XYZ file of C-alpha atoms in Angstrom:
675
model
C 0.000 0.000 0.000
C 1.040 3.651 -0.574
C 0.310 6.451 1.866
C 1.880 9.418 3.605
C 1.226 9.693 7.321
C 0.377 13.041 8.830
C 2.186 12.285 12.112
C 5.959 11.747 12.142
C 6.793 10.045 8.884
C 5.289 8.308 5.905
C 4.697 4.654 5.067
C 4.018 3.380 1.552
C 0.533 2.117 0.740
C 0.167 0.258 -2.509
C -3.555 0.106 -3.152
C -6.653 2.149 -2.531
C -10.383 2.599 -2.897
C -12.381 5.783 -2.498
C -15.682 6.174 -0.708
C -17.906 8.557 1.235
C -21.141 8.751 3.138
C -22.326 11.458 0.718
C -25.139 10.532 -1.670
C -24.161 10.049 -5.311
C -25.924 9.406 -8.582
C -26.162 5.835 -9.809
C -23.389 4.814 -12.199
C -24.128 3.219 -15.563
C -23.648 -0.529 -14.892
C -21.601 -0.965 -18.085
C -18.852 1.190 -16.506
C -17.697 -1.844 -14.512
C -16.729 -3.585 -17.738
C -14.048 -0.910 -18.268
C -12.335 -1.707 -14.966
C -10.415 -4.901 -14.146
C -8.799 -6.501 -11.110
C -5.022 -6.838 -11.432
C -3.543 -10.011 -9.962
C 0.267 -9.797 -9.840
C 2.432 -12.702 -8.734
C 5.075 -11.249 -6.436
C 8.109 -13.393 -5.507
C 7.293 -15.454 -2.457
C 3.651 -14.357 -2.403
C 0.549 -16.247 -3.404
C -1.474 -14.835 -6.273
C -4.753 -13.168 -5.467
C -7.950 -14.964 -6.357
C -6.410 -18.447 -6.032
C -8.381 -19.601 -3.033
C -6.663 -17.716 -0.219
C -8.579 -15.328 2.030
C -9.175 -11.895 0.460
C -6.708 -9.193 1.422
C -3.751 -11.546 1.880
C -2.214 -11.539 -1.603
C -1.039 -8.402 -3.435
C -3.803 -7.206 -5.728
C -4.664 -4.041 -7.587
C -6.968 -2.636 -10.233
C -6.779 -1.380 -13.798
C -8.619 0.877 -16.238
C -9.264 -0.095 -19.866
C -7.893 2.612 -22.176
C -8.072 0.704 -25.473
C -9.787 -2.592 -26.331
C -6.663 -4.531 -25.319
C -4.743 -1.960 -23.223
C -5.170 -1.560 -19.450
C -3.576 1.154 -17.304
C -2.634 0.424 -13.708
C -0.335 1.772 -11.010
C 3.301 0.816 -11.518
C 3.821 0.117 -7.804
C 1.169 -2.628 -7.988
C 3.051 -4.701 -10.563
C 6.668 -3.544 -10.252
C 7.840 -6.635 -8.289
C 5.682 -9.069 -10.282
C 6.992 -12.192 -12.035
C 3.645 -12.668 -13.763
C 0.481 -10.600 -14.130
C -3.103 -11.710 -14.694
C -6.266 -9.641 -14.838
C -9.740 -10.598 -13.745
C -12.530 -9.067 -15.795
C -15.822 -7.876 -14.404
C -17.479 -11.078 -15.677
C -15.025 -13.220 -13.690
C -12.728 -14.354 -16.493
C -9.000 -14.401 -15.669
C -6.612 -13.613 -18.534
C -2.823 -13.256 -18.739
C -1.464 -9.730 -19.171
C 1.771 -8.490 -20.697
C 3.631 -5.394 -19.518
C 3.719 -2.876 -22.369
C 5.608 -0.088 -20.637
C 5.936 1.853 -17.421
C 6.808 5.320 -16.156
C 8.043 5.194 -12.576
C 8.069 9.006 -12.335
C 4.261 9.169 -12.565
C 3.593 5.631 -11.225
C 1.772 4.573 -14.404
C 2.094 1.232 -16.212
C 0.318 -0.245 -19.233
C -0.717 -3.876 -19.740
C -1.808 -5.692 -22.891
C -4.602 -8.257 -22.664
C -5.781 -10.489 -25.522
C -9.414 -9.477 -25.258
C -11.825 -6.977 -26.737
C -12.685 -4.807 -23.747
C -14.758 -1.595 -23.742
C -12.461 1.436 -23.262
C -13.498 3.932 -20.628
C -14.500 7.421 -21.799
C -12.434 10.335 -20.487
C -14.264 13.133 -18.675
C -13.823 16.819 -19.262
C -12.057 18.765 -16.508
C -13.862 18.228 -13.185
C -14.764 21.045 -10.828
C -14.401 21.273 -7.071
C -17.113 19.423 -5.154
C -18.195 17.473 -8.240
C -19.468 14.014 -7.247
C -17.100 11.164 -8.105
C -17.002 7.430 -7.496
C -14.160 4.939 -7.323
C -14.299 1.499 -8.885
C -11.702 -0.987 -7.781
C -10.738 -4.329 -6.332
C -10.867 -3.391 -2.657
C -9.068 -5.935 -0.437
C -9.264 -8.470 -3.274
C -13.012 -8.937 -2.950
C -13.580 -7.986 -6.596
C -14.865 -4.769 -8.099
C -16.862 -2.477 -5.855
C -17.962 1.158 -5.953
C -17.606 3.900 -3.363
C -18.326 7.601 -3.788
C -17.334 11.064 -2.652
C -16.560 14.465 -4.146
C -13.604 16.227 -5.754
C -11.740 17.928 -2.885
C -8.884 19.544 -4.826
C -7.419 19.675 -8.316
C -3.877 19.907 -9.626
C -2.300 18.555 -6.427
C 1.438 18.326 -7.093
C 3.004 18.232 -3.625
C 1.619 15.034 -2.070
C 5.098 13.523 -2.117
C 4.353 10.107 -3.600
C 5.898 10.472 -7.053
C 8.467 12.692 -8.787
C 5.694 13.720 -11.218
C 2.286 14.414 -9.688
C -0.947 15.875 -11.013
C -3.542 14.488 -8.641
C -7.284 14.837 -8.288
C -7.916 14.773 -4.543
C -11.132 13.344 -3.140
C -12.587 12.983 0.341
C -13.880 9.493 -0.397
C -12.635 6.592 1.731
C -9.724 4.400 0.628
C -8.835 0.733 1.088
C -5.985 -1.505 -0.111
C -6.542 -3.167 -3.479
C -7.783 -0.317 -5.616
C -4.567 1.318 -6.807
C -4.955 1.565 -10.564
C -8.741 1.684 -10.324
C -11.010 4.279 -11.870
C -12.231 7.539 -10.370
C -15.288 8.411 -12.460
C -18.006 11.031 -12.670
C -21.721 10.124 -12.384
C -21.825 9.317 -16.127
C -19.016 6.800 -15.694
C -16.395 8.959 -17.449
C -12.815 8.773 -16.189
C -11.675 11.623 -13.929
C -8.480 9.908 -12.797
C -6.701 6.668 -11.907
C -6.544 5.933 -8.180
C -3.005 6.119 -6.880
C -2.529 6.915 -3.188
C -4.036 7.882 0.137
C -2.924 10.146 2.959
C -3.139 8.380 6.316
C -2.952 9.975 9.747
C -0.964 7.594 11.958
C -1.909 4.219 10.525
C -3.549 2.776 7.443
C -6.723 4.639 8.323
C -8.573 6.810 5.883
C -8.879 10.479 6.828
C -10.550 11.634 3.630
C -7.458 12.671 1.645
C -7.057 10.356 -1.328
C -5.430 10.907 -4.688
C -5.960 9.854 -8.291
C -3.631 10.548 -11.219
C -5.501 13.071 -13.349
C -7.002 11.818 -16.579
C -4.920 14.438 -18.407
C -1.603 13.101 -17.053
C -2.726 9.502 -17.531
C -3.572 10.218 -21.171
C -0.299 12.061 -21.800
C 1.857 9.289 -20.267
C -0.058 6.388 -21.806
C 0.140 7.890 -25.296
C 3.909 8.286 -24.926
C 4.310 4.714 -23.693
C 2.235 3.337 -26.550
C 4.127 5.473 -29.056
C 7.685 4.323 -28.319
C 7.740 2.996 -24.753
C 9.419 6.124 -23.322
C 8.039 9.161 -21.521
C 10.117 12.305 -22.089
C 9.554 15.320 -19.887
C 10.712 18.869 -20.690
C 13.965 19.860 -18.995
C 14.174 23.693 -18.909
C 17.624 23.807 -17.309
C 16.725 25.790 -14.216
C 16.579 25.315 -10.478
C 13.573 26.820 -8.723
C 12.838 27.716 -5.109
C 10.240 29.692 -3.187
C 11.117 33.403 -3.019
C 11.708 35.404 0.146
C 8.848 36.177 2.521
C 8.413 39.738 1.302
C 7.847 38.456 -2.249
C 5.510 35.704 -1.072
C 3.451 38.321 0.749
C 2.741 39.844 -2.650
C 2.611 36.843 -4.997
C 2.955 33.070 -4.739
C 5.265 31.944 -7.540
C 8.544 29.999 -7.709
C 11.738 31.937 -8.301
C 14.493 30.968 -10.726
C 17.638 30.536 -8.631
C 20.037 28.855 -11.083
C 20.082 28.733 -14.891
C 21.919 26.203 -17.023
C 24.071 28.100 -19.505
C 22.651 27.597 -22.979
C 19.700 25.597 -21.676
C 16.126 25.967 -22.949
C 15.140 28.486 -20.251
C 18.200 30.624 -20.926
C 17.475 30.468 -24.668
C 13.922 31.649 -24.016
C 15.190 34.733 -22.166
C 14.538 33.601 -18.604
C 16.866 35.195 -16.067
C 17.905 34.276 -12.573
C 15.499 35.956 -10.147
C 12.489 35.731 -12.465
C 9.210 34.493 -10.981
C 7.439 31.749 -12.936
C 3.737 32.614 -12.959
C 2.221 30.259 -15.535
C 3.312 27.271 -17.599
C 1.001 27.014 -20.581
C -2.518 27.593 -19.244
C -1.676 26.524 -15.708
C -0.983 28.931 -12.839
C 1.934 27.687 -10.744
C 2.614 28.542 -7.112
C 5.596 26.379 -6.109
C 8.425 24.418 -7.777
C 6.451 21.172 -7.686
C 3.616 22.877 -9.579
C 6.081 23.656 -12.366
C 7.089 19.995 -12.613
C 3.426 19.003 -12.912
C 2.651 21.672 -15.499
C 5.629 20.700 -17.660
C 4.704 17.036 -17.358
C 1.361 17.780 -19.003
C 2.956 19.341 -22.083
C 2.425 16.944 -25.036
C 5.514 14.943 -25.874
C 5.531 16.142 -29.472
C 5.285 19.855 -28.548
C 8.167 22.043 -29.710
C 7.597 24.804 -27.150
C 5.342 25.991 -24.337
C 4.419 29.520 -23.282
C 5.776 30.625 -19.914
C 4.662 33.778 -18.140
C 7.296 35.326 -15.918
C 7.349 38.324 -13.612
C 10.475 40.456 -13.582
C 10.834 43.731 -11.684
C 7.082 43.868 -11.121
C 6.031 43.452 -14.749
C 4.969 40.317 -16.588
C 5.918 38.991 -19.974
C 5.295 35.778 -21.886
C 8.204 33.779 -23.274
C 8.319 30.758 -25.542
C 10.212 27.972 -23.787
C 11.698 25.559 -26.352
C 11.315 21.847 -25.694
C 14.114 19.617 -26.927
C 12.628 16.442 -28.421
C 15.215 14.250 -26.678
C 15.013 15.885 -23.255
C 14.089 12.804 -21.219
C 14.434 11.653 -17.646
C 17.755 9.865 -18.086
C 19.322 12.193 -20.658
C 19.600 15.347 -18.542
C 21.466 13.910 -15.589
C 23.737 16.913 -15.171
C 21.151 19.677 -15.390
C 19.847 21.684 -12.484
C 16.250 20.525 -12.787
C 15.400 16.913 -13.575
C 12.583 14.455 -13.215
C 12.657 10.757 -12.544
C 14.954 8.672 -10.413
C 16.971 11.547 -8.916
C 16.016 15.154 -9.700
C 19.428 16.632 -8.919
C 22.910 16.911 -10.386
C 24.827 13.670 -10.938
C 27.528 14.242 -8.239
C 24.797 14.787 -5.646
C 22.813 11.737 -6.750
C 25.955 9.594 -6.719
C 26.072 9.872 -2.919
C 23.077 7.522 -2.726
C 25.515 4.685 -3.424
C 27.357 5.510 -0.194
C 24.302 5.659 2.103
C 22.520 2.571 3.443
C 19.367 2.070 5.525
C 20.181 0.458 8.861
C 18.305 -0.901 11.858
C 19.486 -0.982 15.495
C 18.038 0.788 18.569
C 16.180 2.957 16.080
C 14.322 0.576 13.754
C 15.226 2.689 10.723
C 18.114 5.057 10.277
C 20.901 5.616 7.786
C 24.648 5.065 7.671
C 27.242 6.658 5.394
C 30.144 4.751 3.894
C 33.569 6.300 4.545
C 35.884 3.452 3.470
C 35.791 -0.035 1.996
C 34.504 -1.575 5.243
C 33.519 1.323 7.519
C 30.233 3.172 7.947
C 29.404 6.060 10.245
C 25.984 6.730 11.754
C 24.442 8.520 14.743
C 24.734 7.215 18.279
C 21.025 7.804 18.718
C 20.401 5.284 15.917
C 22.590 2.621 17.586
C 21.860 3.238 21.271
C 23.563 0.559 23.370
C 23.541 -2.116 20.661
C 26.879 -3.765 19.828
C 25.807 -4.274 16.228
C 23.343 -3.184 13.542
C 21.643 -4.563 10.455
C 22.665 -2.816 7.226
C 20.373 -3.154 4.207
C 22.588 -3.493 1.134
C 21.672 -4.174 -2.517
C 22.616 -7.822 -1.866
C 20.412 -8.116 1.203
C 20.738 -7.436 4.943
C 24.215 -7.665 6.454
C 25.447 -7.462 10.017
C 27.766 -4.676 11.149
C 29.531 -4.353 14.498
C 30.119 -1.185 16.492
C 33.775 -0.078 16.569
C 34.535 1.590 19.945
C 35.788 5.181 19.920
C 36.321 7.715 22.684
C 34.458 10.357 20.664
C 31.614 11.699 22.845
C 29.349 13.251 20.218
C 26.454 11.727 18.274
C 28.529 9.543 15.941
C 29.283 5.819 15.939
C 31.585 3.803 13.705
C 30.420 0.503 12.159
C 32.577 -2.226 10.611
C 30.990 -4.261 7.826
C 32.148 -6.709 5.188
C 30.651 -7.424 1.792
C 29.734 -3.925 0.636
C 29.836 -3.505 -3.153
C 33.493 -3.213 -4.178
C 32.521 -0.879 -7.002
C 30.336 1.272 -4.742
C 30.994 4.971 -4.278
C 33.167 5.989 -1.309
C 33.295 9.774 -0.689
C 36.443 11.657 0.195
C 36.797 13.052 3.716
C 38.604 16.264 2.772
C 35.790 18.620 1.716
C 35.817 22.206 2.966
C 32.500 23.755 4.041
C 31.410 26.222 1.348
C 29.016 28.889 2.615
C 27.808 29.901 -0.850
C 26.484 26.499 -1.934
C 23.244 24.600 -1.496
C 23.209 21.515 0.702
C 21.362 18.212 0.344
C 20.581 15.478 2.850
C 20.880 11.923 1.512
C 19.239 9.185 3.545
C 16.556 6.554 3.918
C 13.061 7.659 2.908
C 10.588 5.574 4.888
C 7.714 6.459 2.585
C 9.457 5.380 -0.608
C 11.504 2.600 0.984
C 14.669 3.795 -0.696
C 17.685 6.005 -0.183
C 17.109 9.340 -1.863
C 18.241 12.951 -2.052
C 15.952 15.355 -0.210
C 15.107 18.952 -1.118
C 18.080 21.320 -0.847
C 18.568 24.268 1.435
C 21.157 26.938 2.259
C 23.778 27.056 4.971
C 22.187 28.777 7.965
C 25.195 28.795 10.287
C 28.561 27.021 10.377
C 29.752 25.209 13.529
C 30.335 27.655 16.374
C 33.962 28.530 17.000
C 35.377 26.912 20.124
C 32.600 24.308 20.353
C 34.130 20.804 20.001
C 30.717 19.322 19.255
C 29.394 22.214 17.168
C 27.277 21.408 14.136
C 26.552 22.531 10.595
C 23.138 24.241 10.454
C 21.284 24.079 7.129
C 17.898 24.482 5.522
C 18.330 21.162 3.668
C 15.255 19.068 4.491
C 15.593 15.993 6.676
C 13.039 13.598 8.119
C 13.005 10.519 10.372
C 15.151 7.805 8.828
C 17.729 10.268 7.471
C 19.740 10.361 10.717
C 23.200 8.979 9.971
C 22.898 9.823 6.291
C 25.073 12.237 4.348
C 25.017 16.006 4.052
C 26.532 16.991 0.703
C 27.074 20.275 -1.073
C 26.008 21.139 -4.617
C 29.186 19.503 -5.945
C 28.346 16.234 -4.231
C 31.122 16.583 -1.641
C 30.443 14.996 1.738
C 30.365 17.794 4.327
C 28.755 16.147 7.332
C 26.564 13.420 8.820
C 22.866 14.263 9.075
C 21.368 14.451 12.563
C 17.895 15.965 12.170
C 16.039 19.058 13.300
C 12.768 20.738 12.460
C 10.894 23.935 11.568
C 13.071 24.389 8.493
C 16.281 24.271 10.572
C 18.309 21.074 10.327
C 21.696 19.997 11.621
C 24.612 17.785 10.640
C 27.786 16.778 12.430
C 30.705 18.283 10.501
C 33.252 16.214 8.634
C 35.982 17.168 11.114
C 34.183 15.074 13.755
C 34.332 12.000 11.531
C 38.108 12.396 11.534
C 38.079 12.693 15.347
C 35.851 9.608 15.575
C 38.410 7.642 13.555
C 41.395 8.937 15.519
C 39.847 8.134 18.916
C 39.527 4.442 18.083
C 43.011 4.133 19.555
C 42.086 5.736 22.889
C 42.439 3.354 25.840
C 39.002 4.345 27.151
C 37.257 3.881 23.788
C 35.326 0.749 24.798
C 34.140 2.086 28.162
C 33.123 5.501 26.764
C 31.156 3.893 23.911
C 29.403 1.562 26.364
C 28.633 4.248 28.947
C 27.210 6.719 26.443
C 25.107 4.043 24.760
C 23.677 2.790 28.050
C 22.936 6.336 29.242
C 21.187 7.129 25.968
C 18.906 4.083 26.248
C 18.218 4.782 29.921
C 17.251 8.361 29.052
C 15.058 7.175 26.168
C 13.255 4.709 28.460
C 12.582 7.410 31.044
C 11.307 9.870 28.441
C 8.847 7.283 27.135
C 7.459 6.569 30.628
C 4.046 7.966 31.532
C 5.267 9.676 34.722
C 9.071 9.811 34.810
C 10.965 10.922 37.900
C 12.465 14.372 37.158
C 15.710 13.671 39.028
C 16.256 10.403 37.174
C 15.569 12.111 33.840
C 18.048 14.892 34.585
C 20.764 12.444 35.649
C 20.365 9.898 32.838
C 19.894 12.398 30.027
C 22.659 14.618 31.305
C 25.027 11.629 31.331
C 24.034 10.689 27.779
C 25.304 14.082 26.532
C 23.126 13.705 23.444
C 21.963 17.025 21.979
C 18.561 15.744 20.858
C 17.877 14.067 24.200
C 18.958 17.139 26.157
C 16.303 19.154 24.307
C 13.586 16.515 24.687
C 14.424 15.889 28.337
C 14.334 19.615 29.068
C 10.876 19.867 27.531
C 9.772 16.871 29.618
C 11.018 18.440 32.851
C 9.272 21.695 31.977
C 5.990 19.811 31.564
C 6.597 18.171 34.945
C 7.081 21.597 36.547
C 10.831 21.211 37.147
C 11.859 24.531 35.637
C 15.346 24.482 37.155
C 16.021 21.062 35.622
C 14.592 22.116 32.251
C 16.740 25.247 32.136
C 19.859 23.265 33.097
C 19.388 20.683 30.347
C 18.530 23.241 27.705
C 21.530 25.336 28.731
C 23.702 22.214 28.359
C 22.329 21.761 24.834
C 23.169 25.374 23.961
C 26.656 25.043 25.453
C 27.256 21.937 23.359
C 25.922 23.407 20.087
C 25.915 27.207 20.513
C 24.742 27.961 16.964
C 21.649 25.772 17.193
C 18.624 28.028 16.751
C 16.335 25.205 17.896
C 18.343 24.783 21.108
C 18.225 28.520 21.844
C 14.473 28.575 21.315
C 14.035 25.589 23.661
C 16.101 27.350 26.320
C 14.109 30.555 25.902
C 10.850 28.663 26.326
C 12.101 27.160 29.598
C 13.288 30.516 30.856
C 9.995 32.073 29.830
C 8.038 29.429 31.756
C 10.126 30.283 34.781
C 9.613 34.045 34.261
C 13.408 34.479 34.167
C 13.341 37.350 31.762
C 16.749 38.820 32.666
C 18.350 35.484 31.742
C 16.457 35.461 28.450
C 17.900 38.688 27.100
C 21.329 37.334 26.082
C 19.827 34.489 24.067
C 16.999 36.609 22.666
C 19.527 39.178 21.413
C 21.517 36.420 19.688
C 18.359 35.097 18.037
C 17.321 38.567 16.913
C 20.621 38.957 15.094
C 20.641 35.448 13.604
C 16.934 34.939 12.853
C 15.615 38.448 12.267
C 12.807 37.101 10.065
C 11.474 34.639 12.677
C 8.471 36.143 14.509
C 8.861 33.715 17.426
C 12.438 34.823 18.028
C 11.402 38.467 17.851
C 8.581 37.938 20.344
C 11.150 36.546 22.782
C 13.237 39.675 22.288
C 10.296 41.978 22.922
C 9.033 40.120 25.976
C 12.428 39.677 27.616
C 13.382 43.250 26.762
C 10.258 44.667 28.427
C 10.186 42.429 31.521
C 13.959 41.857 31.692
C 14.935 45.509 31.787
C 16.390 45.875 28.288
C 14.181 48.361 26.402
C 16.668 48.616 23.522
C 16.301 44.870 22.869
C 12.509 45.168 22.925
C 12.602 48.040 20.441
C 15.009 46.174 18.155
C 12.697 43.174 18.201
C 9.732 45.372 17.361
C 11.487 47.059 14.429
C 12.406 43.657 12.980
C 8.858 42.398 13.531
C 7.485 45.273 11.459
C 9.106 43.605 8.452
C 8.764 39.945 9.469
C 5.076 40.069 10.436
C 3.383 43.506 10.493
C 0.182 42.089 11.977
C 1.996 40.842 15.068
C 3.917 44.092 15.292
C 0.739 45.985 16.194
C 0.172 43.837 19.281
C 3.866 44.042 20.133
C 3.746 47.843 20.099
C 0.850 47.820 22.563
C 2.745 45.391 24.803
C 5.861 47.588 24.814
C 3.922 50.782 25.515
C 1.600 49.357 28.186
C 2.970 46.045 29.434
C 0.942 44.115 32.027
C 2.541 43.258 35.383
C 5.477 40.894 35.117
C 4.656 37.262 36.105
C 6.366 36.039 39.274
C 9.512 33.931 38.947
C 9.044 30.164 39.207
């Protein structure tokens, strides 16, 4: 099954059905004849419909596009050794794979039968009634109904290329590849994925590949078996907040010299407003809009905004610009949408399992990997998932006290990529996190981001602070720059601020293998980490025990979590102490400073807040939360200049909040008593 969870991280869900308690018109009964059940034979799995209980075997659905051509979801049949289809009248026929496009998750099958093709609908509108037809849980074709919730969804995160019709109808395994139809039985989209909130439970956010994208991809596959997407030769990003306050449109950050966009007259800094007839609001919208351009088109009109005025340009489309043929360009689609040196790092990163059931590890030599201590805990070994299957790796003791652990492993691919350990941190480049993606069950490159702050001077355990996106599972993976150079080991973070342990620490980790206390330090830190984790997961932990165990673990992430736990338990002194320890360890961590400020605020220790609030105001002048700390601590902590500086910055960052801040500065209520 394919889904994205709305809690901590995503899990794939490979089949769906849509439904709703809303009334819907009756469908023409002949519509069912244009939908089939897809019965793949996966290695080691029984085939559906062979006598086993429904819902046990992998099954899916398909939509008849031509008398002998059926479209389905690629993830349904990708692992299959053989594919059959079951028609609405119960007949089971063999099917042959005609072609597939992993980028859009669409595959085509050929069946030796004369089936009635489904009719495509015109563009649906919001709240239009729709119904899903599919093989839910392997019980055979069934119908459930709902409405169109959204159109042109391109940021669900399932596929590199997305143009989804969203519906509020319910979803169940078995209907990926099924039909989303209007009341006349015309095809609105092909069911693809659901969004789940914490488990495989429908929350009314389900997605179908639009009929327009399905038609575009299927025609290309039937033409020559290849889907080619336009490659403009640009890298896009969201503009600054002041621009977004005026217009939502992606900004051109990098242009490929001589590329199609440059030929069309696009310049760095331009805002992309429309691609063809479609209004675009974010970089993913541009990918979707370009994906809908017919494969035989020679150009597409692009509206840009430059210096406040708009103009329309003709973007040329190279006939051979396909997924695999533009590997070095700034903007790509398909397997890895980034430059080749960045994508190459995927060969050096492996999913692993230890104390944390899923993390990452980065290869640094023929037989050595490095990962985070919080992934390993107190385990003496880990399971590494390699292309040849799971392999065991043992922990190599080191006297290094930060959040890194060394693993020894044999049997890694001899031809695999091993990065150099001599890169210098470049402040002017973009950074990428490379690690395990739980949702896609693969190692991939995540969206890039800038350098926020380098490691603090004089901090032995200081970190690299970046805007490069990370998520659970990436810990222990690689942080690379735009040239693909390894610059650190990913740790995590949040709120757009992420951290990595710098490359210098990997060298220290290696050197301290020879320390006489390496074994005892590794054991003590691992045991303290697990003890702290156990206490933090308890329903009513003892504050003193939490402070002792988590303080001994010396783990930055645990210090922050433990401090928040003590604050909830009313131990403000303990919370402040742990959060101060986190700041001392990683002084340039914005997240750590904010955690400390929250603890100090809860304790009404406004004088102690001012130092950290001033630092935040200088470093994060566009963050309203940081500026509110400055204003509050300045007023109640006796630093009116800090309060005024925070207010002036807030006028730009968030004018609406600035009004309330001005009233607070001019007529502050009585200061809360210290706790």
